[in-house]
CSV table of C-alpha atoms and ligand atoms in Angstrom, one decimal:
chain,number,residue,atom,x,y,z
A,189,MET,CA,-33.4,-19.7,-103.0
A,190,ASN,CA,-34.8,-18.4,-106.1
A,191,LYS,CA,-34.1,-15.1,-106.8
A,192,ASN,CA,-37.5,-13.9,-106.0
A,193,ILE,CA,-38.4,-15.4,-103.2
A,194,LYS,CA,-35.2,-14.6,-101.4
A,195,TRP,CA,-36.1,-10.7,-102.2
A,196,TYR,CA,-39.9,-11.5,-101.0
A,197,VAL,CA,-37.9,-12.5,-97.9
A,198,ILE,CA,-35.8,-9.7,-97.8
A,199,ILE,CA,-38.7,-7.7,-98.4
A,200,SER,CA,-41.5,-8.8,-95.9
A,201,PHE,CA,-38.8,-8.7,-93.5
A,202,SER,CA,-37.9,-5.8,-93.8
A,203,VAL,CA,-41.8,-4.3,-93.9
A,204,ILE,CA,-42.1,-6.1,-90.5
A,205,PHE,CA,-38.9,-4.7,-88.8
A,206,LEU,CA,-40.1,-1.3,-90.1
A,207,ILE,CA,-43.5,-2.1,-88.3
A,208,ALA,CA,-42.6,-2.9,-85.1
A,209,TYR,CA,-40.2,-0.2,-84.8
A,210,ALA,CA,-42.8,3.0,-85.6
A,211,ALA,CA,-44.7,0.4,-82.6
A,212,TYR,CA,-41.6,0.9,-80.7
A,213,PHE,CA,-41.3,4.4,-81.2
A,214,PHE,CA,-44.6,5.8,-81.2
A,215,THR,CA,-46.6,3.7,-79.1
A,216,ASP,CA,-46.2,2.6,-75.3
A,217,ILE,CA,-44.7,-0.9,-75.9
A,218,GLY,CA,-41.2,0.6,-76.5
A,219,ARG,CA,-40.1,1.8,-72.9
A,220,GLY,CA,-44.0,2.9,-71.9
A,221,LEU,CA,-43.9,6.4,-73.1
A,222,GLY,CA,-42.0,7.2,-69.9
A,223,ALA,CA,-45.0,4.9,-68.0
A,224,LEU,CA,-44.2,4.9,-64.2
A,225,GLY,CA,-43.6,2.2,-62.7
A,226,ASP,CA,-43.9,-0.8,-65.4
A,227,ASP,CA,-40.3,-0.1,-66.1
A,228,ASP,CA,-38.0,-3.3,-65.7
A,229,ASN,CA,-35.6,-0.4,-64.4
A,230,ARG,CA,-38.0,1.0,-61.4
A,231,ILE,CA,-36.0,0.9,-58.5
A,232,GLU,CA,-38.5,-0.4,-56.1
A,233,GLU,CA,-36.4,0.0,-52.7
A,234,PRO,CA,-34.0,2.4,-53.1
A,235,LEU,CA,-32.8,3.1,-49.2
A,236,ASP,CA,-34.4,2.1,-46.3
A,237,ASN,CA,-36.4,4.6,-43.8
A,238,ASN,CA,-35.6,7.6,-46.7
A,239,LYS,CA,-36.4,10.3,-45.4
A,240,LEU,CA,-38.2,13.4,-47.1
A,241,PRO,CA,-35.0,16.0,-47.3
A,242,ILE,CA,-36.5,19.4,-46.3
A,243,PRO,CA,-34.0,21.9,-48.5
A,244,PRO,CA,-32.6,24.8,-46.5
A,245,LEU,CA,-33.9,28.3,-46.2
A,246,LEU,CA,-31.9,30.6,-47.5
A,247,GLU,CA,-29.9,32.8,-45.1
A,248,ASP,CA,-30.9,36.8,-45.7
A,249,LYS,CA,-27.5,38.5,-45.2
A,250,ASN,CA,-29.4,41.8,-45.1
A,251,PRO,CA,-30.6,42.5,-41.2
A,252,GLU,CA,-32.3,45.8,-42.5
A,253,GLU,CA,-35.6,45.3,-42.4
A,254,GLY,CA,-37.6,45.7,-45.9
A,255,LYS,CA,-34.0,44.4,-47.9
A,256,ALA,CA,-32.5,41.1,-48.4
A,257,GLU,CA,-29.3,40.0,-50.0
A,258,PHE,CA,-28.7,35.6,-50.8
A,259,ASP,CA,-25.6,34.1,-52.2
A,260,LEU,CA,-26.0,30.9,-54.5
A,261,LYS,CA,-23.3,28.9,-56.0
A,262,VAL,CA,-23.7,27.1,-58.7
A,263,GLN,CA,-21.7,24.1,-57.9
A,264,TYR,CA,-20.9,20.2,-59.5
A,265,GLY,CA,-22.3,17.4,-56.8
A,266,LYS,CA,-22.7,14.0,-56.0
A,267,THR,CA,-25.7,12.8,-54.9
A,268,GLU,CA,-26.7,9.2,-53.6
A,269,PHE,CA,-30.5,8.7,-55.1
A,270,ILE,CA,-29.8,4.6,-54.9
A,271,LYS,CA,-28.0,3.2,-52.0
A,272,GLY,CA,-24.3,3.0,-52.6
A,273,TYR,CA,-24.0,4.5,-55.8
A,274,GLU,CA,-23.4,8.3,-56.6
A,275,ALA,CA,-24.6,9.8,-59.6
A,276,ASN,CA,-23.5,13.4,-61.0
A,277,THR,CA,-25.5,16.4,-60.7
A,278,LEU,CA,-25.6,19.7,-60.1
A,279,GLY,CA,-27.0,22.1,-57.1
A,280,TYR,CA,-27.3,25.5,-55.6
A,281,ASN,CA,-24.6,25.8,-52.3
A,282,GLY,CA,-25.1,21.9,-52.5
A,283,ASN,CA,-25.2,18.3,-54.4
A,284,TYR,CA,-28.5,19.1,-56.1
A,285,LEU,CA,-31.3,21.2,-55.8
A,286,GLY,CA,-31.6,24.1,-54.4
A,287,PRO,CA,-32.0,26.1,-50.6
A,288,VAL,CA,-35.4,28.2,-50.7
A,289,ILE,CA,-35.2,31.9,-51.0
A,290,ARG,CA,-37.4,33.3,-48.9
A,291,VAL,CA,-38.8,37.0,-49.0
A,292,ASN,CA,-41.9,39.5,-48.2
A,293,LYS,CA,-43.8,41.5,-50.6
A,294,GLY,CA,-42.5,45.2,-50.8
A,295,ASP,CA,-38.5,43.8,-50.4
A,296,ASP,CA,-35.6,45.6,-52.4
A,297,VAL,CA,-33.8,41.8,-52.9
A,298,LYS,CA,-30.1,41.3,-54.2
A,299,ILE,CA,-28.6,37.4,-54.8
A,300,ASN,CA,-25.3,37.0,-55.7
A,301,ILE,CA,-25.3,34.6,-58.1
A,302,ASN,CA,-21.6,32.5,-58.5
A,303,ASN,CA,-21.1,30.2,-61.3
A,304,THR,CA,-18.4,27.7,-60.7
A,305,LEU,CA,-19.4,25.3,-63.2
A,306,ASP,CA,-17.1,25.3,-66.1
A,307,GLU,CA,-20.3,26.1,-68.7
A,308,PRO,CA,-22.4,28.8,-68.7
A,309,THR,CA,-25.7,29.2,-67.1
A,310,THR,CA,-28.5,31.3,-65.9
A,311,VAL,CA,-30.7,31.9,-63.0
A,312,HIS,CA,-34.1,32.8,-63.8
A,313,TRP,CA,-37.1,33.5,-61.5
A,314,HIS,CA,-40.3,31.4,-62.6
A,315,GLY,CA,-43.6,33.9,-62.0
A,316,LEU,CA,-41.3,36.9,-60.7
A,317,GLU,CA,-42.5,40.4,-61.8
A,318,VAL,CA,-39.2,41.8,-62.7
A,319,ALA,CA,-37.7,43.9,-65.2
A,320,GLY,CA,-36.4,42.3,-68.1
A,321,GLU,CA,-32.6,42.6,-67.2
A,322,MET,CA,-33.2,40.9,-63.8
A,323,ASP,CA,-34.7,38.0,-65.4
A,324,GLY,CA,-32.4,35.6,-65.4
A,325,GLY,CA,-33.1,34.2,-69.2
A,326,PRO,CA,-31.3,33.3,-72.5
A,327,HIS,CA,-29.9,36.6,-72.3
A,328,GLN,CA,-28.4,37.1,-68.6
A,329,VAL,CA,-25.6,34.4,-69.3
A,330,VAL,CA,-23.5,33.5,-66.4
A,331,ASP,CA,-19.7,33.1,-67.6
A,332,PRO,CA,-17.9,30.3,-65.9
A,333,ASN,CA,-16.2,32.3,-62.3
A,334,THR,CA,-18.5,35.0,-62.6
A,335,THR,CA,-21.0,36.2,-60.5
A,336,TRP,CA,-24.2,38.0,-61.5
A,337,GLU,CA,-26.3,40.4,-59.0
A,338,PRO,CA,-29.7,40.6,-60.0
A,339,TYR,CA,-31.9,43.0,-57.8
A,340,PHE,CA,-35.7,43.8,-57.6
A,341,THR,CA,-38.4,44.8,-55.7
A,342,ILE,CA,-41.1,42.3,-54.7
A,343,ASP,CA,-44.0,44.2,-56.2
A,344,GLN,CA,-46.5,41.2,-56.0
A,345,PRO,CA,-48.8,39.1,-53.8
A,346,ALA,CA,-47.3,36.0,-51.7
A,347,ALA,CA,-46.5,33.0,-53.8
A,348,THR,CA,-44.8,30.1,-54.4
A,349,LEU,CA,-42.5,30.7,-57.3
A,350,TRP,CA,-39.2,29.0,-57.9
A,351,TYR,CA,-35.4,29.4,-59.7
A,352,HIS,CA,-33.9,27.4,-62.6
A,353,PRO,CA,-31.4,27.7,-65.6
A,354,HIS,CA,-32.2,29.1,-68.7
A,355,LEU,CA,-29.8,28.8,-70.9
A,356,LEU,CA,-30.7,28.8,-74.7
A,357,HIS,CA,-30.5,24.8,-75.6
A,358,LYS,CA,-29.0,24.3,-72.6
A,359,THR,CA,-31.8,24.2,-69.8
A,360,GLY,CA,-33.5,20.8,-70.2
A,361,GLU,CA,-30.3,19.3,-68.9
A,362,GLN,CA,-29.0,22.4,-66.5
A,363,VAL,CA,-32.3,21.7,-64.7
A,364,TYR,CA,-32.1,18.0,-65.2
A,365,LYS,CA,-29.0,17.8,-64.0
A,366,GLY,CA,-30.1,19.5,-60.5
A,367,LEU,CA,-30.1,23.2,-61.2
A,368,ALA,CA,-33.8,24.1,-59.3
A,369,GLY,CA,-34.8,26.3,-56.0
A,370,LEU,CA,-37.7,27.2,-54.2
A,371,PHE,CA,-38.6,30.8,-54.3
A,372,TYR,CA,-41.5,31.9,-51.2
A,373,ILE,CA,-42.9,34.9,-51.1
A,374,ASN,CA,-45.2,36.2,-47.8
A,375,ASP,CA,-47.3,38.9,-47.6
A,376,GLU,CA,-49.8,40.0,-45.1
A,377,SER,CA,-52.7,38.0,-46.5
A,378,SER,CA,-49.9,35.0,-46.1
A,379,GLU,CA,-49.6,35.6,-42.2
A,380,ARG,CA,-53.4,37.0,-41.7
A,381,LEU,CA,-54.9,33.7,-42.2
A,382,ASP,CA,-54.9,30.7,-40.2
A,383,ILE,CA,-53.3,28.0,-42.5
A,384,PRO,CA,-50.0,26.1,-41.5
A,385,LYS,CA,-46.7,28.2,-41.3
A,386,GLU,CA,-44.2,25.9,-39.5
A,387,TYR,CA,-41.3,25.6,-42.9
A,388,GLY,CA,-40.9,22.0,-43.1
A,389,VAL,CA,-42.9,20.4,-40.5
A,390,ASN,CA,-47.1,21.3,-41.8
A,391,ASP,CA,-46.0,23.6,-44.3
A,392,ILE,CA,-44.1,21.5,-46.7
A,393,PRO,CA,-41.9,21.9,-49.9
A,394,LEU,CA,-42.3,19.3,-52.4
A,395,VAL,CA,-39.8,19.7,-55.6
A,396,ILE,CA,-41.3,16.5,-57.8
A,397,GLN,CA,-38.9,14.9,-60.6
A,398,ASP,CA,-39.1,12.4,-62.9
A,399,LYS,CA,-35.7,10.2,-63.6
A,400,ARG,CA,-34.3,7.5,-65.9
A,401,PHE,CA,-31.7,5.7,-63.7
A,402,THR,CA,-28.3,3.7,-65.1
A,403,ASN,CA,-27.7,0.5,-63.5
A,404,ASN,CA,-24.7,2.5,-61.7
A,405,GLY,CA,-27.4,5.0,-60.2
A,406,ASN,CA,-26.3,8.0,-62.6
A,407,ILE,CA,-28.6,10.1,-64.2
A,408,PRO,CA,-27.2,11.4,-68.0
A,409,TYR,CA,-29.4,13.3,-69.9
A,410,ASP,CA,-28.7,11.8,-73.0
A,411,LEU,CA,-32.0,11.9,-74.9
A,412,ASP,CA,-33.3,9.9,-78.0
A,413,MET,CA,-35.5,10.7,-81.0
A,414,ARG,CA,-38.6,10.4,-79.2
A,415,ASP,CA,-37.5,12.4,-76.1
A,416,ILE,CA,-36.9,15.0,-78.5
A,417,MET,CA,-40.3,14.6,-79.5
A,418,ASN,CA,-42.1,14.7,-76.4
A,419,GLY,CA,-39.8,15.6,-74.3
A,420,PHE,CA,-37.8,13.7,-71.5
A,421,LEU,CA,-40.0,11.5,-69.4
A,422,GLY,CA,-38.3,9.4,-66.3
A,423,ASP,CA,-39.5,6.0,-65.1
A,424,THR,CA,-39.1,6.7,-61.6
A,425,VAL,CA,-39.7,9.9,-59.3
A,426,ILE,CA,-38.1,11.9,-56.8
A,427,ILE,CA,-39.6,14.6,-54.4
A,428,ASN,CA,-36.7,17.1,-53.0
A,429,GLY,CA,-33.8,14.6,-54.7
A,430,ALA,CA,-35.3,11.5,-52.6
A,431,LEU,CA,-36.6,8.1,-54.4
A,432,ASN,CA,-39.7,6.8,-51.9
A,433,PRO,CA,-39.6,9.8,-49.4
A,434,GLN,CA,-40.9,9.1,-46.0
A,435,LEU,CA,-43.0,12.7,-44.6
A,436,ASP,CA,-43.7,12.3,-40.8
A,437,VAL,CA,-46.4,14.8,-39.9
A,438,LYS,CA,-48.5,15.3,-36.7
A,439,SER,CA,-52.4,14.5,-37.2
A,440,GLU,CA,-52.9,17.8,-38.0
A,441,VAL,CA,-54.1,20.0,-41.1
A,442,ILE,CA,-50.2,20.0,-43.3
A,443,ARG,CA,-49.7,22.2,-46.3
A,444,LEU,CA,-47.9,20.7,-48.9
A,445,ARG,CA,-46.6,23.5,-51.7
A,446,LEU,CA,-46.1,21.4,-55.3
A,447,LEU,CA,-43.6,22.5,-58.0
A,448,ASN,CA,-44.0,20.4,-60.9
A,449,GLY,CA,-40.2,20.5,-61.5
A,450,SER,CA,-39.9,17.6,-64.5
A,451,ASN,CA,-38.9,18.4,-67.7
A,452,ALA,CA,-41.9,17.1,-69.2
A,453,ARG,CA,-44.2,14.8,-66.9
A,454,THR,CA,-47.7,15.9,-66.0
A,455,TYR,CA,-48.7,14.8,-63.3
A,456,GLU,CA,-52.2,13.9,-61.8
A,457,PHE,CA,-51.7,14.2,-58.0
A,458,ASN,CA,-53.7,12.2,-55.6
A,459,PHE,CA,-53.7,10.8,-52.0
A,460,ASN,CA,-54.1,6.6,-52.1
A,461,GLU,CA,-57.5,7.0,-50.0
A,462,ASN,CA,-59.3,9.1,-52.6
A,463,ASN,CA,-58.8,11.8,-49.9
A,464,GLU,CA,-60.3,15.0,-50.4
A,465,PHE,CA,-58.4,18.0,-49.8
A,466,HIS,CA,-58.3,21.9,-50.6
A,467,GLN,CA,-56.4,23.7,-53.3
A,468,ILE,CA,-55.8,27.0,-51.7
A,469,ALA,CA,-52.9,28.3,-53.9
A,470,SER,CA,-52.0,28.7,-57.3
A,471,ASP,CA,-48.8,29.5,-59.9
A,472,GLY,CA,-49.1,33.1,-58.5
A,473,GLY,CA,-50.2,33.1,-54.8
A,474,PHE,CA,-53.4,32.8,-54.0
A,475,LEU,CA,-56.9,31.8,-54.6
A,476,GLU,CA,-59.9,33.7,-54.0
A,477,GLU,CA,-61.4,30.7,-52.2
A,478,SER,CA,-60.3,27.8,-51.3
A,479,VAL,CA,-61.1,24.9,-54.3
A,480,LYS,CA,-62.2,21.0,-52.9
A,481,MET,CA,-60.8,18.8,-54.9
A,482,ASN,CA,-59.6,15.2,-54.9
A,483,VAL,CA,-56.9,15.3,-57.9
A,484,VAL,CA,-54.9,18.3,-58.8
A,485,SER,CA,-52.8,17.9,-62.7
A,486,LEU,CA,-49.7,20.0,-62.8
A,487,ALA,CA,-47.7,20.2,-66.0
A,488,PRO,CA,-44.5,20.9,-66.1
A,489,ALA,CA,-43.4,24.5,-63.8
A,490,GLU,CA,-47.2,24.4,-62.6
A,491,ARG,CA,-47.4,25.2,-58.6
A,492,ALA,CA,-50.4,24.4,-55.9
A,493,GLU,CA,-50.4,24.4,-52.5
A,494,ILE,CA,-52.7,22.4,-51.2
A,495,LEU,CA,-53.9,21.8,-47.6
A,496,LEU,CA,-54.5,17.5,-46.3
A,497,ASP,CA,-56.7,17.3,-43.3
A,498,LEU,CA,-54.8,14.4,-41.3
A,499,SER,CA,-56.6,15.2,-37.6
A,500,ASP,CA,-58.5,12.5,-37.9
A,501,TYR,CA,-56.1,10.0,-38.6
A,502,ASN,CA,-54.1,8.2,-35.7
A,503,VAL,CA,-50.5,8.0,-34.8
A,504,GLY,CA,-49.4,5.1,-37.0
A,505,ASP,CA,-51.4,5.2,-40.0
A,506,LYS,CA,-50.2,6.3,-42.9
A,507,ILE,CA,-51.1,7.8,-46.2
A,508,THR,CA,-50.1,7.6,-49.6
A,509,LEU,CA,-49.5,10.6,-52.4
A,510,ARG,CA,-49.6,10.0,-55.8
A,511,ASP,CA,-49.4,10.4,-59.6
A,512,ALA,CA,-52.7,8.2,-60.8
A,513,ASN,CA,-51.8,5.0,-59.0
A,514,TYR,CA,-48.8,5.3,-59.1
A,515,ASN,CA,-47.0,6.0,-55.6
A,516,LEU,CA,-44.8,8.9,-54.7
A,517,MET,CA,-43.9,9.3,-50.8
A,518,THR,CA,-45.4,8.0,-47.8
A,519,ILE,CA,-47.1,10.3,-45.1
A,520,ASN,CA,-46.5,9.0,-41.2
A,521,ILE,CA,-48.7,10.3,-38.5
A,522,VAL,CA,-46.5,9.8,-35.8
A,523,GLU,CA,-47.8,12.3,-33.7
A,524,ASP,CA,-51.2,13.3,-32.2
A,525,ASN,CA,-52.1,16.7,-32.8
A,526,ASN,CA,-55.9,18.1,-31.9
A,527,LYS,CA,-55.8,21.5,-32.3
A,528,ASP,CA,-58.8,22.1,-34.9
A,529,ILE,CA,-58.4,24.0,-37.5
A,530,ASP,CA,-61.3,24.9,-39.6
A,531,ILE,CA,-59.9,25.3,-43.7
A,532,PRO,CA,-60.7,28.8,-44.4
A,533,LYS,CA,-62.8,29.4,-47.8
A,534,LYS,CA,-62.2,32.5,-48.5
A,535,LEU,CA,-58.5,33.5,-49.2
A,536,VAL,CA,-58.0,36.7,-50.7
A,537,GLU,CA,-59.1,39.4,-52.7
A,538,ILE,CA,-58.4,39.0,-56.3
A,539,ASP,CA,-59.5,41.7,-59.3
A,540,ASP,CA,-60.8,40.6,-62.3
A,541,TYR,CA,-59.1,41.9,-65.5
A,542,ASN,CA,-62.5,43.6,-67.2
A,543,LYS,CA,-62.9,42.6,-70.7
A,544,ASP,CA,-63.7,45.7,-72.0
A,545,GLU,CA,-60.1,47.2,-71.0
A,546,ILE,CA,-58.4,45.0,-73.3
A,547,VAL,CA,-56.0,46.9,-75.9
A,548,ARG,CA,-54.7,44.2,-77.9
A,549,SER,CA,-55.5,40.4,-78.6
A,550,ARG,CA,-52.7,38.3,-79.9
A,551,GLU,CA,-52.6,34.8,-81.0
A,552,PHE,CA,-49.9,32.0,-80.2
A,553,VAL,CA,-50.3,28.9,-82.5
A,554,MET,CA,-48.0,26.2,-81.0
A,555,SER,CA,-47.3,23.2,-83.4
A,556,GLY,CA,-45.3,20.8,-85.5
A,557,MET,CA,-43.6,18.1,-83.6
A,558,GLY,CA,-40.4,17.6,-82.2
A,559,PRO,CA,-37.4,19.0,-83.2
A,560,MET,CA,-39.4,21.6,-85.3
A,561,VAL,CA,-42.3,22.4,-82.6
A,562,THR,CA,-42.6,26.5,-83.5
A,563,ILE,CA,-45.1,29.5,-81.8
A,564,ASN,CA,-46.7,31.0,-84.7
A,565,GLY,CA,-44.3,29.3,-87.2
A,566,LYS,CA,-41.2,30.6,-85.4
A,567,GLN,CA,-38.6,28.7,-83.8
A,568,MET,CA,-36.4,31.2,-81.1
A,569,ASN,CA,-33.7,33.5,-82.4
A,570,MET,CA,-32.2,36.0,-79.8
A,571,ASP,CA,-31.8,38.4,-82.6
A,572,ARG,CA,-35.3,38.6,-83.4
A,573,ILE,CA,-38.3,40.4,-81.2
A,574,ASP,CA,-41.7,38.3,-82.0
A,575,GLU,CA,-43.7,40.5,-80.2
A,576,LYS,CA,-43.9,44.2,-78.8
A,577,LEU,CA,-46.0,45.5,-75.5
A,578,ASN,CA,-46.6,48.5,-74.2
A,579,LEU,CA,-46.5,48.5,-70.2
A,580,ASN,CA,-49.3,48.8,-68.2
A,581,GLU,CA,-51.6,48.0,-70.9
A,582,LEU,CA,-54.3,44.8,-70.7
A,583,GLU,CA,-53.7,42.3,-73.4
A,584,GLU,CA,-55.8,38.9,-74.5
A,585,TRP,CA,-53.4,36.5,-75.7
A,586,VAL,CA,-55.4,33.0,-77.4
A,587,ILE,CA,-53.2,30.4,-76.9
A,588,ARG,CA,-53.6,27.9,-79.4
A,589,ASN,CA,-52.1,23.8,-79.8
A,590,GLU,CA,-52.5,22.6,-83.2
A,591,SER,CA,-50.0,20.2,-83.1
A,592,SER,CA,-51.8,17.2,-83.3
A,593,GLY,CA,-53.7,18.6,-87.1
A,594,MET,CA,-52.4,16.9,-90.6
A,595,GLY,CA,-53.2,13.3,-88.1
A,596,MET,CA,-50.1,13.1,-86.5
A,597,MET,CA,-49.0,10.4,-84.3
A,598,ASN,CA,-47.3,11.9,-82.0
A,599,SER,CA,-48.7,15.1,-80.3
A,600,THR,CA,-48.3,16.3,-77.5
A,601,PRO,CA,-50.3,18.7,-74.6
A,602,HIS,CA,-47.9,21.9,-74.5
A,603,PRO,CA,-47.5,24.4,-71.4
A,604,PHE,CA,-47.4,27.6,-72.6
A,605,HIS,CA,-45.0,30.3,-70.1
A,606,VAL,CA,-44.8,33.7,-69.5
A,607,HIS,CA,-42.5,35.3,-68.2
A,608,GLY,CA,-42.6,38.6,-66.6
A,609,VAL,CA,-46.4,38.6,-65.8
A,610,GLN,CA,-49.0,37.0,-63.7
A,611,PHE,CA,-51.7,36.5,-65.4
A,612,GLN,CA,-55.9,35.5,-65.1
A,613,VAL,CA,-57.4,32.4,-67.2
A,614,ILE,CA,-60.1,33.4,-68.6
A,615,GLU,CA,-61.2,31.1,-70.9
A,616,ARG,CA,-60.0,27.0,-71.6
A,617,ASP,CA,-61.9,25.5,-74.9
A,618,GLY,CA,-64.6,27.9,-75.0
A,619,GLY,CA,-66.2,27.4,-71.0
A,620,ALA,CA,-64.9,28.8,-68.0
A,621,PRO,CA,-61.4,27.5,-66.7
A,622,PRO,CA,-61.8,25.3,-63.3
A,623,LEU,CA,-62.2,27.0,-60.5
A,624,ASN,CA,-58.7,26.0,-59.7
A,625,GLU,CA,-57.5,28.4,-62.1
A,626,ARG,CA,-59.2,31.1,-61.5
A,627,GLY,CA,-56.1,32.8,-59.7
A,628,TRP,CA,-52.9,33.9,-60.7
A,629,LYS,CA,-50.8,32.3,-63.1
A,630,ASP,CA,-47.3,32.1,-65.3
A,631,THR,CA,-48.1,28.6,-66.8
A,632,VAL,CA,-51.1,27.3,-68.3
A,633,MET,CA,-51.5,23.3,-69.8
A,634,VAL,CA,-52.6,23.5,-73.5
A,635,ASP,CA,-53.5,20.2,-74.5
A,636,ASN,CA,-54.0,18.9,-78.0
A,637,GLY,CA,-56.3,21.0,-80.2
A,638,GLU,CA,-57.2,23.2,-77.1
A,639,GLU,CA,-57.7,26.9,-77.1
A,640,VAL,CA,-56.9,29.2,-73.8
A,641,LYS,CA,-57.9,32.6,-73.3
A,642,ILE,CA,-55.7,34.6,-71.0
A,643,LEU,CA,-55.8,38.4,-69.6
A,644,ALA,CA,-52.0,39.9,-68.6
A,645,LYS,CA,-51.4,43.3,-68.0
A,646,PHE,CA,-47.6,43.8,-68.2
A,647,ARG,CA,-46.1,46.2,-65.7
A,648,LYS,CA,-42.3,45.7,-66.2
A,649,LYS,CA,-40.4,46.6,-69.0
A,650,GLY,CA,-37.9,44.9,-70.8
A,651,LEU,CA,-37.2,41.6,-73.3
A,652,PHE,CA,-38.9,38.4,-72.1
A,653,MET,CA,-39.7,35.1,-73.2
A,654,TYR,CA,-42.7,33.1,-73.5
A,655,HIS,CA,-42.8,29.4,-74.5
A,656,CYS,CA,-43.7,25.6,-74.1
A,657,HIS,CA,-42.7,24.7,-70.4
A,658,ILE,CA,-41.4,21.1,-71.7
A,659,LEU,CA,-37.7,21.8,-71.7
A,660,GLU,CA,-36.9,19.7,-74.6
A,661,HIS,CA,-39.7,21.5,-76.9
A,662,GLU,CA,-38.2,24.9,-75.3
A,663,ASP,CA,-34.3,24.2,-76.1
A,664,SER,CA,-35.6,22.6,-79.3
A,665,GLY,CA,-36.6,26.7,-80.2
A,666,MET,CA,-40.4,26.6,-79.2
A,667,MET,CA,-39.8,30.2,-77.3
A,668,GLY,CA,-40.2,34.0,-78.8
A,669,GLN,CA,-39.3,37.5,-77.3
A,670,PHE,CA,-41.2,40.3,-76.2
A,671,LEU,CA,-40.3,43.3,-75.6
A,672,VAL,CA,-42.5,46.0,-73.0
A,673,GLU,CA,-41.8,49.7,-73.3
B,300,LIG,CU1,-39.5,28.3,-65.9
B,300,LIG,CU2,-38.7,30.8,-69.3
B,300,LIG,O1,-38.7,29.3,-67.6
B,301,LIG,CU1,-39.8,31.6,-66.2
B,302,LIG,CU1,-44.2,21.6,-76.4
């Protein structure tokens, strides 16, 4: 072969290879950018009659009224997600996920956390307003074979919160392996309202996560370049640790408490008959009024409580909870219950913060591409305090996502989370936020090119984090620290 032609061939092939690789890397051709359902690896029929597991309610060891004490053990586990195969997992007091901790507003709570792993961890109370030292962020490391005993008073309204590890650079892996649990607060409103309250019967906890299973049913946390950029997107969804679960209910109004416990995926929850449902709570508690909707979008770490009216269904009917068009869970009507409850419109009173009382405004600009994702141009440094705040002052935070700038091919939405506070979203892209974002929030989705304004009053002292809740971004350093004094 002529020398020139040989080089021509080599160069052409290299160019074709590079284009193909770029296409694989940046588009949906490769692994479908974590597309659900259309992947060869998707497991269709994992277990027959896979009942939705309901996490146990954690026993309160303190019989005294107004006090509560709980034990949590961080441990290794084995979980049979797929029939006949065991995955190596992590759990609190069990093999996978954790029990539901349920407390009342005003309770003095103590929790004893024993770490039986060979590696350090932390336990963060996501959404809880407690002092910095009790928050369980990256500074409150629980070393192997030690116990951490945080205590706090519940000082906020009824809500569906959660707990999970927050070890620097390790949050993604430990959450993915199974460390996450729900944390419920009850108060006068949650008691007073005529809504479903029977735990596991018509008041159902749902922790939704996406996984990538190996052929032998394991869930290794191996990140490729694209996971580091976009966050880890699995191809299969599990709920409360179960694949394609079945939930048996009566023909009545049911309450679903949805937690997006995924590392990076955002869901568009809906039902297969395009059923109307009512959202009654956001991250930090009840909305002022229930909001009628057909789809609720939840970014990682966000929660929504919804009421679904099944009273017109008959025994034997089924409906499906979906993410867009992908089936997540089958709801079977197995018993008649013709009790009529009216879905309440008015729920609680929320005092809107007054813009005239804003003491300070700060900007948080999220930019860059994984792993070089930054907030205000900086990556997390445990020894650097990024912002200093005063206790009980009303702050406006302007959060922008500029990661789509500079013609980036691969930009990502970033869910922004703030510790130690529940805030109010007052503006999304220049307009009023949607109705279901007008309650208490601790995590807010900020899409490419978007600007979101929030108002927050910090009522607890100490050192806290703000960060992107795509856990691979957080672990890459898309996090900062603020001190409240
Ligand atoms: Cu859900 Cu800083 O965490
Ligand atoms: Cu948090
Ligand atoms: Cu992010």
